XYZ file of C-alpha atoms in Angstrom:
504
model
C 0.000 0.000 0.000
C 2.852 2.345 0.863
C 4.490 1.595 -2.449
C 1.274 2.394 -4.344
C 0.981 5.733 -2.551
C 4.549 6.668 -3.411
C 4.015 5.691 -7.045
C 0.918 7.851 -7.332
C 2.783 10.744 -5.739
C 5.588 10.433 -8.254
C 3.147 10.447 -11.157
C 1.466 13.539 -9.732
C 4.734 15.418 -9.706
C 5.562 14.312 -13.244
C 2.139 15.248 -14.638
C 2.118 18.583 -12.858
C 5.492 19.425 -14.330
C 4.301 18.408 -17.779
C 1.181 20.561 -17.534
C 3.184 23.571 -16.378
C 5.696 23.105 -19.201
C 2.915 22.849 -21.788
C 1.113 25.862 -20.408
C 4.241 28.000 -20.464
C 5.062 26.950 -24.021
C 1.563 27.947 -25.154
C 1.690 31.277 -23.365
C -1.165 30.307 -21.010
C 1.050 30.872 -18.002
C 3.292 33.892 -18.335
C 5.958 35.691 -16.374
C 4.656 39.203 -15.927
C 5.702 42.670 -14.920
C 3.549 44.043 -12.110
C 1.752 47.371 -12.423
C -0.237 48.167 -9.310
C -3.443 50.224 -9.600
C -3.858 52.244 -6.433
C -7.563 53.020 -7.052
C -8.674 49.382 -6.868
C -6.161 47.820 -4.517
C -5.796 44.991 -7.042
C -2.500 44.089 -8.717
C -2.870 44.256 -12.481
C -0.198 42.555 -14.577
C 1.049 43.194 -18.067
C 2.361 40.447 -20.312
C 6.080 40.423 -21.002
C 7.268 39.350 -24.481
C 8.912 35.943 -24.577
C 6.777 34.616 -21.770
C 8.364 31.165 -21.917
C 11.716 32.514 -20.642
C 12.986 32.636 -17.076
C 13.346 36.113 -15.646
C 15.617 37.891 -13.219
C 16.207 41.439 -12.009
C 19.212 43.600 -12.782
C 20.931 45.869 -10.236
C 18.356 48.588 -10.872
C 15.423 46.273 -10.234
C 14.408 45.959 -13.872
C 13.018 42.604 -14.957
C 14.897 40.937 -17.805
C 15.185 37.456 -19.297
C 17.751 35.223 -17.604
C 20.703 34.979 -19.959
C 24.025 33.186 -19.495
C 25.872 34.681 -22.473
C 27.552 37.510 -20.538
C 28.726 35.123 -17.830
C 30.015 32.625 -20.379
C 31.951 35.322 -22.200
C 33.645 36.327 -18.940
C 34.774 32.857 -17.912
C 35.596 30.776 -20.984
C 39.066 32.283 -21.502
C 40.039 31.472 -17.908
C 39.226 27.739 -18.087
C 41.886 25.485 -19.603
C 42.192 21.941 -20.907
C 44.772 19.786 -19.114
C 46.490 16.736 -20.579
C 48.526 14.616 -18.177
C 50.849 11.989 -19.609
C 52.341 9.129 -17.652
C 55.258 7.808 -19.648
C 57.247 6.193 -16.885
C 60.926 5.703 -17.475
C 62.278 4.158 -20.626
C 63.925 1.714 -18.263
C 62.439 -0.357 -15.466
C 64.786 -0.002 -12.500
C 63.078 -2.598 -10.332
C 65.746 -5.274 -10.273
C 67.589 -3.559 -13.135
C 70.153 -1.198 -11.705
C 72.672 -0.627 -14.503
C 72.930 2.893 -15.870
C 70.893 3.485 -19.030
C 73.069 3.937 -22.128
C 72.297 7.646 -22.639
C 73.964 8.436 -19.304
C 77.041 6.223 -19.502
C 78.892 8.997 -21.317
C 78.554 11.119 -18.190
C 79.516 8.452 -15.671
C 81.592 5.930 -17.661
C 81.996 2.543 -15.981
C 81.448 3.984 -12.506
C 78.566 1.599 -11.794
C 79.384 -1.247 -14.150
C 78.235 -4.777 -13.387
C 74.546 -4.250 -12.495
C 71.488 -6.004 -13.940
C 70.422 -5.595 -17.594
C 68.202 -2.829 -18.824
C 64.436 -3.115 -18.806
C 61.867 -2.371 -21.413
C 60.167 0.756 -22.674
C 56.700 1.413 -21.247
C 53.701 2.748 -23.149
C 52.453 6.245 -22.221
C 49.044 6.743 -20.637
C 47.148 9.987 -21.187
C 44.421 11.543 -19.055
C 42.534 14.796 -19.487
C 40.789 17.291 -17.270
C 40.227 20.988 -16.752
C 41.735 23.845 -14.784
C 41.116 27.484 -13.856
C 43.589 30.356 -14.277
C 43.447 32.357 -11.052
C 46.055 35.082 -11.683
C 48.162 36.640 -14.421
C 51.323 34.883 -13.221
C 49.987 31.712 -14.808
C 48.828 29.877 -11.698
C 46.142 27.298 -12.437
C 43.973 25.357 -9.995
C 42.853 21.840 -10.866
C 42.133 18.537 -9.125
C 44.969 16.474 -7.759
C 43.543 13.362 -9.412
C 43.842 15.053 -12.816
C 47.649 15.277 -12.610
C 48.501 12.633 -9.995
C 51.262 10.258 -11.132
C 51.759 12.226 -14.368
C 55.238 12.659 -15.813
C 54.250 15.570 -18.046
C 51.407 18.082 -17.831
C 50.295 20.158 -20.802
C 47.832 23.050 -20.584
C 45.832 24.278 -23.581
C 44.136 27.673 -23.410
C 40.765 28.594 -24.867
C 42.586 30.059 -27.896
C 44.267 26.639 -28.474
C 47.754 27.736 -27.404
C 49.513 24.978 -25.444
C 52.153 25.179 -22.688
C 54.099 22.766 -20.520
C 53.016 23.177 -16.901
C 54.982 22.959 -13.668
C 53.301 21.422 -10.625
C 53.760 23.909 -7.791
C 52.116 21.704 -5.199
C 49.262 19.331 -4.419
C 46.873 18.637 -1.560
C 45.412 15.115 -1.681
C 43.259 15.843 1.388
C 41.103 18.216 -0.663
C 41.967 16.764 -4.110
C 43.422 20.078 -5.286
C 46.598 20.906 -7.183
C 48.314 24.125 -8.248
C 50.090 24.401 -11.609
C 51.931 27.213 -13.357
C 52.558 28.051 -16.994
C 54.786 30.743 -18.461
C 52.460 32.833 -20.627
C 51.455 36.463 -21.089
C 48.101 38.255 -21.279
C 46.198 35.513 -19.500
C 42.515 35.850 -18.676
C 41.875 35.091 -15.013
C 38.978 34.291 -12.712
C 38.320 35.740 -9.262
C 37.354 33.622 -6.266
C 34.496 34.653 -4.001
C 33.386 33.703 -0.499
C 31.660 30.345 -0.941
C 29.888 30.819 2.403
C 27.732 33.381 0.595
C 26.586 30.856 -2.021
C 22.957 29.900 -1.447
C 21.028 26.740 -2.213
C 18.893 27.427 -5.286
C 21.353 29.947 -6.733
C 22.121 29.731 -10.459
C 25.592 28.453 -11.340
C 27.482 27.450 -14.499
C 29.908 24.545 -14.837
C 32.733 25.229 -17.294
C 35.207 22.609 -18.479
C 36.139 19.995 -21.039
C 33.868 16.962 -20.581
C 34.101 13.795 -22.657
C 36.713 15.317 -24.968
C 34.511 18.325 -25.774
C 36.555 21.471 -25.174
C 35.167 24.643 -23.589
C 31.722 23.430 -22.579
C 29.284 25.447 -20.455
C 26.323 23.920 -18.600
C 23.809 25.611 -16.316
C 22.094 24.546 -13.114
C 21.547 25.516 -9.517
C 23.260 24.884 -6.215
C 21.403 21.806 -4.990
C 23.010 21.526 -1.542
C 26.078 22.518 0.460
C 28.495 20.752 2.812
C 28.086 17.355 1.159
C 30.366 14.460 2.142
C 30.282 11.660 -0.436
C 33.219 9.628 0.951
C 35.144 9.684 -2.316
C 38.504 10.775 -0.865
C 40.401 7.981 0.867
C 43.127 10.210 2.328
C 43.540 9.865 6.096
C 42.914 13.578 6.666
C 40.426 14.055 3.814
C 38.199 17.127 3.876
C 34.903 16.799 2.003
C 32.377 19.591 2.170
C 31.262 19.793 -1.441
C 28.867 22.174 -3.143
C 26.313 19.966 -4.907
C 24.932 21.132 -8.245
C 22.694 19.830 -11.005
C 24.712 21.654 -13.666
C 25.840 18.821 -15.942
C 29.331 17.558 -15.047
C 31.018 14.633 -16.781
C 34.472 13.011 -16.923
C 36.842 15.717 -18.170
C 35.098 18.424 -16.137
C 37.344 17.593 -13.173
C 39.294 20.671 -12.155
C 36.980 23.003 -14.057
C 35.057 25.995 -12.773
C 31.737 26.309 -11.005
C 30.848 30.003 -11.301
C 28.056 32.321 -10.234
C 26.243 34.625 -12.630
C 28.822 37.355 -11.993
C 31.445 35.061 -13.501
C 33.295 34.471 -10.230
C 34.609 31.131 -9.032
C 32.537 29.473 -6.291
C 34.022 25.971 -6.620
C 36.269 23.522 -8.471
C 34.265 20.714 -10.086
C 35.529 17.415 -8.742
C 33.128 14.466 -8.798
C 29.781 13.079 -9.887
C 27.440 10.585 -8.269
C 26.471 8.114 -10.964
C 25.795 4.435 -11.563
C 26.877 4.767 -15.198
C 30.029 6.875 -14.966
C 28.337 9.808 -16.680
C 26.106 12.632 -15.477
C 22.867 11.644 -13.728
C 22.048 14.920 -12.008
C 24.528 15.039 -9.152
C 27.804 16.956 -9.416
C 30.129 18.095 -6.644
C 32.619 20.959 -6.362
C 35.247 21.933 -3.790
C 34.120 25.302 -2.308
C 36.182 28.342 -3.245
C 37.024 29.076 0.408
C 38.893 25.770 0.632
C 40.518 26.459 -2.752
C 41.704 29.884 -1.584
C 43.270 28.465 1.583
C 45.060 25.650 -0.277
C 46.444 28.024 -2.924
C 47.651 30.522 -0.313
C 49.435 27.784 1.615
C 51.086 26.257 -1.442
C 52.380 29.646 -2.570
C 53.490 30.856 0.856
C 54.711 27.679 2.536
C 55.142 25.143 -0.277
C 52.647 22.763 1.303
C 49.226 22.921 2.937
C 49.108 23.880 6.597
C 46.225 21.941 8.109
C 44.959 23.032 11.509
C 43.444 20.171 13.497
C 41.086 19.961 16.458
C 42.093 16.431 17.382
C 38.625 14.884 17.689
C 36.570 12.155 16.013
C 33.079 13.340 15.154
C 29.605 12.383 13.923
C 26.748 14.515 12.644
C 23.954 14.683 15.221
C 20.569 13.261 14.284
C 17.613 11.714 16.109
C 19.037 8.198 15.954
C 22.376 9.279 17.425
C 20.612 11.255 20.144
C 18.614 8.140 21.033
C 21.748 5.978 20.977
C 23.578 8.348 23.329
C 20.461 9.000 25.447
C 20.654 12.776 25.060
C 18.197 15.408 23.911
C 18.561 16.130 20.209
C 20.653 19.198 19.454
C 21.626 20.181 15.920
C 25.397 20.036 15.667
C 28.380 17.686 15.654
C 28.806 14.965 18.275
C 32.325 14.553 19.693
C 32.995 10.821 19.841
C 36.607 10.898 21.046
C 39.182 13.514 21.967
C 42.852 12.920 21.229
C 45.185 13.129 24.190
C 47.058 16.454 24.349
C 45.303 17.650 21.181
C 44.120 21.228 20.846
C 40.583 20.156 21.756
C 41.815 18.214 24.802
C 43.900 21.107 26.107
C 40.965 23.498 25.629
C 38.618 21.294 27.652
C 36.443 19.745 24.940
C 35.128 16.378 26.107
C 33.672 13.250 24.576
C 29.917 13.712 24.425
C 30.066 17.449 23.728
C 28.006 18.673 20.771
C 29.813 21.340 18.743
C 27.240 23.853 17.534
C 29.409 26.681 16.181
C 32.958 27.781 15.377
C 33.802 31.483 15.394
C 30.082 32.225 15.234
C 29.479 29.975 12.210
C 26.894 27.255 12.716
C 28.188 23.676 12.441
C 25.093 21.603 11.693
C 27.045 18.760 10.073
C 30.480 17.143 10.280
C 31.449 18.264 6.742
C 30.647 21.865 7.632
C 32.814 21.662 10.751
C 35.635 20.121 8.699
C 35.328 22.871 6.100
C 35.635 25.637 8.693
C 38.610 24.052 10.462
C 40.301 23.288 7.112
C 40.415 27.043 6.539
C 42.714 27.444 9.558
C 46.402 26.762 10.160
C 48.343 25.260 13.076
C 48.632 27.836 15.819
C 45.360 29.561 14.881
C 42.845 29.962 17.693
C 39.133 29.371 17.230
C 36.192 29.928 19.532
C 34.022 26.834 19.759
C 30.591 26.667 21.352
C 29.545 23.241 22.606
C 26.348 21.928 24.104
C 27.263 19.923 27.196
C 24.457 18.315 29.134
C 21.968 20.796 27.732
C 24.033 23.894 28.510
C 26.163 25.911 26.113
C 29.830 26.394 26.883
C 32.349 28.559 25.001
C 35.907 27.282 24.613
C 39.005 28.727 22.922
C 41.014 26.118 21.039
C 44.509 26.432 19.585
C 44.763 24.182 16.540
C 47.645 21.723 16.133
C 49.449 20.314 13.097
C 49.460 16.630 12.129
C 52.520 16.056 14.321
C 50.857 17.448 17.423
C 52.611 20.815 17.470
C 51.451 24.309 16.617
C 54.260 25.421 14.309
C 54.110 25.899 10.555
C 55.980 23.182 8.646
C 57.397 24.930 5.590
C 58.738 23.201 2.478
C 62.038 24.293 0.956
C 61.291 26.485 -2.057
C 64.033 25.965 -4.639
C 63.483 26.450 -8.374
C 65.591 23.389 -9.181
C 63.294 21.259 -6.993
C 60.337 22.294 -9.156
C 62.320 21.228 -12.227
C 63.014 17.858 -10.633
C 59.385 17.536 -9.547
C 60.106 16.483 -5.978
C 59.733 17.448 -2.334
C 62.602 16.680 0.031
C 63.180 16.602 3.762
C 66.176 15.823 5.931
C 66.062 12.266 7.266
C 64.969 11.854 10.870
C 67.136 10.460 13.647
C 65.537 7.003 13.486
C 66.443 6.510 9.817
C 69.916 7.948 10.350
C 70.559 5.552 13.236
C 69.157 2.569 11.308
C 71.591 3.022 8.406
C 74.477 4.668 10.240
C 74.006 7.987 8.436
C 75.039 11.313 9.922
C 72.673 12.965 7.458
C 70.815 12.345 4.188
C 67.798 13.629 2.260
C 64.555 11.735 1.680
C 62.210 12.187 -1.291
C 58.772 12.671 0.282
C 56.691 13.514 -2.789
C 57.079 13.216 -6.561
C 55.350 15.453 -9.123
C 55.611 15.700 -12.907
C 59.246 16.573 -13.564
C 62.662 15.242 -14.498
C 62.785 12.472 -11.916
C 59.407 10.935 -12.755
C 59.899 11.320 -16.476
C 63.365 9.817 -16.723
C 63.649 7.400 -13.787
C 61.645 4.832 -11.839
C 62.370 6.423 -8.466
C 59.692 5.888 -5.822
C 58.697 8.183 -2.992
C 60.692 7.427 0.146
C 64.076 7.157 -1.622
C 66.928 8.355 0.617
C 69.621 10.291 -1.271
C 73.112 9.817 0.140
C 75.275 10.933 -2.804
C 74.917 13.140 -5.883
C 77.489 12.576 -8.635
C 79.537 10.586 -6.139
C 79.651 13.391 -3.544
C 78.132 12.951 -0.075
C 74.974 14.956 0.740
C 73.715 15.410 4.295
C 70.876 17.903 4.027
C 68.565 19.746 1.639
C 71.024 22.599 1.197
C 73.621 20.092 -0.063
C 71.124 18.842 -2.668
C 70.334 22.368 -3.831
C 74.038 23.282 -4.017
C 74.842 20.175 -6.041
C 72.079 20.742 -8.589
C 71.581 24.497 -8.991
C 73.239 25.592 -12.216
C 74.121 22.005 -13.070
C 74.243 21.004 -16.755
C 74.167 17.565 -18.314
C 73.840 14.259 -16.491
C 73.056 13.775 -12.801
C 73.510 10.613 -10.740
C 71.582 10.113 -7.493
C 72.774 7.327 -5.215
C 70.892 6.127 -2.173
C 68.709 3.556 -0.451
C 65.119 2.765 0.399
C 63.996 2.061 3.948
C 64.114 -1.682 3.282
C 67.858 -1.312 2.764
C 67.903 -1.821 -1.026
C 70.454 0.345 -2.818
C 69.707 2.121 -6.096
C 71.212 4.585 -8.570
C 69.075 6.953 -10.616
C 70.436 8.925 -13.565
C 68.801 11.675 -15.615
C 69.698 14.665 -17.733
C 69.356 18.156 -16.295
C 68.618 20.917 -18.779
C 70.877 23.925 -18.769
């Protein structure tokens, strides 16, 4: 019986929509301009030409047909097509440690007697979209668009193509920052995504299904959505949901408001077919802004953390915990000596706001905290046993401290496509090293393109000379021309040599 009722309800909605659509198309139902007659007290309306169109008001209050052409014209030049190519090395170094022939002229028989050379791998190509955010050529896209790529190529709306450098990535939000060297670039401004409202018109701009420079229209369907698509340990998901059509290839493209400003980076779709079914998701521009600022200023993302495990409050959870329902975020556990612990937050507290912003769901709380850095202080209001309590919390970093962890910013490191850090005491003691440098992250660059190096490699020598810290690596490579030989080990003790050519 319940099923029959639901079926009838669905048909009612469908038929009502059909009748309205037919009536509008025939001009029976019209959008009108009001003209009040004071002498009768009755509102008299006048028909507006083109009655089948949607209408909006301009800044002066005049009614006009809703039109996306001006917005499209503003944004198309700022959205780019991205091609990421994963070529791998021409030589498989797993179990094959002899120097490739092209580099023997630089190093002679220095490492003679290793295993034979491997085989050439076939390139894999992926595509996506990106948004130019300033005239220095910085482009925001999704991390999954360029992850594991050896080369990244950006094509502008005018079909000019450029090789891109990966400035940095943030897997926790699935964002990446690229840069191209080009002049007279069209850019897009970011706005406060907190001001975006459900029901607001938005456009999705990108390159779906191999179709360059595509614009689709829709509305903001919801905010602060968590769809559990990001498997990173510290993942932040608080997506803007939209029904503007998004398909594979739109990833990294722009979600814009009618003023042509960026409100989000299109990232994912919910679909059983792999193509658009009405549900698209974008990273809010406030998160994008924070990630970009951190990558440019510090070289990596500074993530402030409360140090709690949380659940969105609902009636079932309230019943489970035997508490009165309060809209907010339930604190399940509090990490020892975390910022939350030191501030006095307890298990069983319900977080209802941060810095005056309501936290009705876990994704919304994550989004607000993700906009902060270690050492930042936030004012949190909790409901504890039916009473509100205000607490000041100093956020920590992932290592439990409050300091900013800055990445070394060297131009040669961008050319290599790698992040480095000095080895810790444990690794040094394990291998008897009084210093060395570990590769913590690989991006598109020389190392990925020309070697099979894996993240975690510990560099002990460059061109046969001992290196003990990051400054030694920079000194050995800056201004270097020709071949480079990196010697080192992995944490399992296996020793490897990696050779590549360094452009002048």
